[in-house]
CSV table of C-alpha atoms in Angstrom, one decimal:
chain,number,residue,atom,x,y,z
A,1,MET,CA,55.7,-6.7,-93.1
A,2,PRO,CA,53.6,-5.3,-90.3
A,3,ALA,CA,51.9,-8.7,-89.9
A,4,LYS,CA,55.2,-10.4,-89.1
A,5,LYS,CA,56.0,-7.9,-86.4
A,6,THR,CA,52.8,-8.6,-84.4
A,7,THR,CA,53.4,-12.3,-84.5
A,8,GLU,CA,57.0,-11.9,-83.3
A,9,THR,CA,55.8,-9.7,-80.4
A,10,LYS,CA,53.1,-12.2,-79.5
A,11,SER,CA,55.6,-15.1,-79.4
A,12,LYS,CA,57.9,-13.0,-77.2
A,13,SER,CA,55.1,-12.2,-74.8
A,14,THR,CA,54.1,-15.9,-74.5
A,15,LYS,CA,57.6,-16.9,-73.7
A,16,LYS,CA,57.7,-14.3,-70.9
A,17,THR,CA,54.5,-15.6,-69.3
A,18,VAL,CA,55.8,-19.2,-69.5
A,19,ALA,CA,58.9,-18.1,-67.7
A,20,LYS,CA,56.8,-16.4,-65.0
A,21,LYS,CA,54.8,-19.5,-64.4
A,22,THR,CA,57.9,-21.6,-63.8
A,23,VAL,CA,59.1,-19.1,-61.2
A,24,ALA,CA,55.8,-19.3,-59.4
A,25,LYS,CA,56.0,-23.1,-59.3
A,26,LYS,CA,59.4,-22.9,-57.6
A,27,THR,CA,58.1,-20.7,-54.8
A,28,VAL,CA,55.2,-23.0,-54.2
A,29,ALA,CA,57.6,-26.0,-53.9
A,30,LYS,CA,59.7,-24.1,-51.3
A,31,LYS,CA,56.6,-23.4,-49.2
A,32,THR,CA,55.6,-27.0,-49.1
A,33,VAL,CA,59.1,-28.0,-47.9
A,34,ALA,CA,58.9,-25.4,-45.1
A,35,LYS,CA,55.5,-26.8,-43.9
A,36,LYS,CA,56.9,-30.3,-43.6
A,37,LYS,CA,59.4,-29.4,-40.9
A,38,PRO,CA,58.4,-30.6,-37.5
A,39,LYS,CA,57.5,-28.0,-34.9
A,40,LEU,CA,59.7,-27.8,-31.8
A,41,LYS,CA,58.0,-27.8,-28.4
A,42,VAL,CA,59.1,-24.8,-26.4
A,43,VAL,CA,59.0,-25.0,-22.6
A,44,ALA,CA,58.2,-21.7,-20.9
A,45,THR,CA,60.8,-20.9,-18.3
A,46,THR,CA,61.4,-18.0,-16.0
A,47,ASN,CA,64.4,-15.9,-15.1
A,48,LYS,CA,66.3,-17.0,-18.2
A,49,SER,CA,66.8,-20.4,-16.7
A,50,LYS,CA,66.8,-23.6,-18.5
A,51,ILE,CA,64.9,-25.3,-15.7
A,52,ALA,CA,61.3,-26.2,-16.5
A,53,PRO,CA,58.5,-25.2,-14.1
A,54,TYR,CA,57.9,-27.5,-11.2
A,55,LYS,CA,54.9,-29.9,-11.6
A,56,ALA,CA,53.6,-31.0,-8.3
A,57,LYS,CA,52.6,-34.7,-8.0
A,58,LYS,CA,49.2,-35.7,-6.6
A,59,LYS,CA,49.0,-35.5,-2.8
A,60,GLU,CA,52.5,-34.1,-2.6
A,61,LYS,CA,53.3,-32.2,0.5
A,62,TYR,CA,53.9,-28.4,0.1
A,63,MET,CA,57.6,-27.6,0.1
A,64,SER,CA,58.7,-31.2,-0.1
A,65,ALA,CA,62.4,-32.0,-0.6
A,66,ALA,CA,61.9,-32.2,-4.4
A,67,MET,CA,60.3,-28.7,-4.4
A,68,LYS,CA,63.1,-27.3,-2.3
A,69,ARG,CA,65.7,-28.8,-4.7
A,70,HIS,CA,63.9,-27.3,-7.7
A,71,PHE,CA,63.7,-23.8,-6.2
A,72,THR,CA,67.3,-24.0,-5.0
A,73,ALA,CA,68.4,-24.9,-8.6
A,74,VAL,CA,66.3,-22.0,-10.0
A,75,LEU,CA,67.6,-19.5,-7.5
A,76,LEU,CA,71.3,-20.6,-8.0
A,77,ASN,CA,70.9,-20.5,-11.8
A,78,TRP,CA,69.4,-17.0,-11.6
A,79,LYS,CA,72.1,-15.8,-9.3
A,80,GLU,CA,74.8,-17.2,-11.6
A,81,HIS,CA,73.2,-15.4,-14.5
A,82,LEU,CA,73.2,-12.1,-12.6
A,83,PHE,CA,76.9,-12.5,-11.7
A,84,ASP,CA,77.7,-13.1,-15.4
A,85,GLU,CA,75.9,-9.9,-16.3
A,86,MET,CA,77.8,-8.0,-13.6
A,87,GLN,CA,81.1,-9.3,-14.9
A,88,LYS,CA,80.1,-8.2,-18.5
A,89,THR,CA,79.3,-4.7,-17.2
A,90,PHE,CA,82.6,-4.5,-15.3
A,91,ASP,CA,84.5,-5.6,-18.5
A,92,HIS,CA,82.5,-3.2,-20.6
A,93,LEU,CA,83.3,-0.2,-18.3
A,94,LYS,CA,86.9,-1.2,-18.2
A,95,THR,CA,87.4,-1.5,-22.0
A,96,LYS,CA,85.1,1.4,-23.1
A,97,GLY,CA,86.5,3.9,-20.6
A,98,GLU,CA,87.9,6.1,-23.3
A,99,THR,CA,87.9,9.9,-23.1
A,100,TYR,CA,86.3,11.6,-26.0
A,101,ALA,CA,87.3,15.1,-27.2
A,102,ASP,CA,83.8,16.0,-28.1
A,103,PRO,CA,81.7,16.9,-25.0
A,104,ILE,CA,78.5,15.4,-26.5
A,105,ASP,CA,80.2,12.1,-27.0
A,106,ARG,CA,81.6,12.2,-23.5
A,107,ALA,CA,78.1,13.0,-22.1
A,108,SER,CA,76.6,10.2,-24.1
A,109,GLN,CA,79.1,7.7,-22.8
A,110,GLU,CA,78.6,8.8,-19.2
A,111,GLU,CA,74.8,8.5,-19.6
A,112,GLU,CA,75.3,4.9,-20.9
A,113,PHE,CA,77.6,4.0,-18.0
A,114,ALA,CA,75.2,5.5,-15.5
A,115,PHE,CA,72.3,3.5,-16.9
A,116,GLU,CA,74.4,0.3,-16.7
A,117,LEU,CA,75.4,1.0,-13.2
A,118,ARG,CA,71.8,1.6,-12.1
A,119,THR,CA,70.8,-1.7,-13.7
A,120,ARG,CA,73.6,-3.5,-11.9
A,121,ASP,CA,72.7,-1.9,-8.6
A,122,ARG,CA,69.1,-3.3,-9.0
A,123,GLU,CA,70.6,-6.7,-9.8
A,124,ARG,CA,72.9,-6.5,-6.7
A,125,LYS,CA,69.8,-5.9,-4.6
A,126,LEU,CA,68.2,-8.9,-6.3
A,127,THR,CA,71.2,-11.1,-5.6
A,128,ASN,CA,70.8,-10.2,-1.9
A,129,LYS,CA,67.1,-11.3,-2.1
A,130,ILE,CA,68.2,-14.5,-3.8
A,131,SER,CA,70.7,-15.2,-1.0
A,132,ILE,CA,67.9,-14.6,1.6
A,133,SER,CA,65.6,-17.0,-0.2
A,134,LEU,CA,68.4,-19.7,-0.3
A,135,ASP,CA,68.8,-19.2,3.5
A,136,LYS,CA,65.1,-19.6,3.9
A,137,ILE,CA,65.2,-22.9,2.0
A,138,LYS,CA,67.9,-24.2,4.4
A,139,ASN,CA,65.8,-23.1,7.4
A,140,ASP,CA,62.6,-24.6,6.0
A,141,ASP,CA,60.9,-21.1,5.9
A,142,TYR,CA,60.8,-20.8,2.1
A,143,GLY,CA,57.4,-20.8,0.5
A,144,TRP,CA,55.5,-19.5,3.5
A,145,CYS,CA,54.1,-15.9,3.8
A,146,ASP,CA,56.0,-13.6,6.2
A,147,SER,CA,52.8,-11.8,7.1
A,148,CYS,CA,50.1,-14.5,7.6
A,149,GLY,CA,52.1,-17.8,7.5
A,150,ASP,CA,50.0,-19.3,4.6
A,151,GLU,CA,51.5,-21.0,1.5
A,152,ILE,CA,52.8,-18.5,-1.1
A,153,GLY,CA,52.0,-21.0,-3.9
A,154,ILE,CA,54.0,-22.8,-6.5
A,155,LYS,CA,52.8,-20.7,-9.4
A,156,ARG,CA,53.7,-17.5,-7.6
A,157,LEU,CA,57.1,-18.8,-6.6
A,158,GLU,CA,57.7,-19.9,-10.2
A,159,ALA,CA,56.9,-16.3,-11.4
A,160,ARG,CA,58.9,-14.7,-8.6
A,161,PRO,CA,61.2,-17.1,-6.7
A,162,THR,CA,62.1,-14.4,-4.2
A,163,ALA,CA,58.5,-13.7,-3.1
A,164,THR,CA,58.1,-13.4,0.6
A,165,HIS,CA,54.3,-12.7,0.7
A,166,CYS,CA,51.3,-14.7,-0.5
A,167,ILE,CA,49.2,-13.0,-3.2
A,168,ASP,CA,46.5,-11.8,-0.7
A,169,CYS,CA,49.0,-10.1,1.6
A,170,LYS,CA,50.9,-8.6,-1.3
A,171,THR,CA,47.7,-7.2,-2.8
A,172,LEU,CA,46.7,-5.7,0.5
A,173,ASP,CA,50.2,-4.1,0.8
A,174,GLU,CA,49.9,-2.6,-2.7
A,175,ILE,CA,46.4,-1.2,-1.9
A,176,LYS,CA,47.7,0.4,1.3
A,177,GLU,CA,50.8,1.8,-0.5
A,178,LYS,CA,48.5,3.2,-3.2
A,179,GLN,CA,46.3,4.9,-0.6
A,180,LEU,CA,49.2,6.4,1.2
A,181,ASN,CA,51.0,7.7,-1.9
A,182,GLY,CA,47.9,8.8,-3.7
C-alpha cells in the first residue's frame, strides 16, 4: 500500500505543474498583444495649451504675422485656462464654506482656503501680464527686449510667453538681484 500512495502524489504534483505552465503561457500571450499596439506621438506643449510650439520657416522675419497669431492664440488660451481655474476656486469657496464645530477642522479649512487664495492672487497677476503681452502684440512691441531692444527669441517666448527681457538681460538682472540680496 505505501507504493500506491507515492504514485498518487506524483501524479497530483505533475498535474499541478502542467496547470502552472498553461497560466504562464497566457501571460506571455497578453504581453505580445500589448507590444503590438501603436505608440502615440505626444507633442510637447506649454501652459496647458493644446497649441503646438511654433516652427519658424526658413528666412522668416522675426515676429511675422504668423508668429503674432500663434502667440496671441497661446496667450488667449492660457488666459482662458486661468479664468476657468479662478471660477473653480470661487465655486469651491462658495460650496465648501461650512463652519465646523471642531477648531482643528476649522483651522484646516481656513489654511486650505488661504492657500487657494494665494494661488489665485498669483494667477491674477499673471493674467495682468498676459493682457500686457497681448497689448504689446497689437502695438508691434512683442518679442523685443525692454532693456536692450534685441529679440527675445522664439524658444524663450514658447517657454514663457509673457517674457519682457532677452535671456542675457534677464541673466544680468538675476545676478544683480543675487548680489544685492546676498
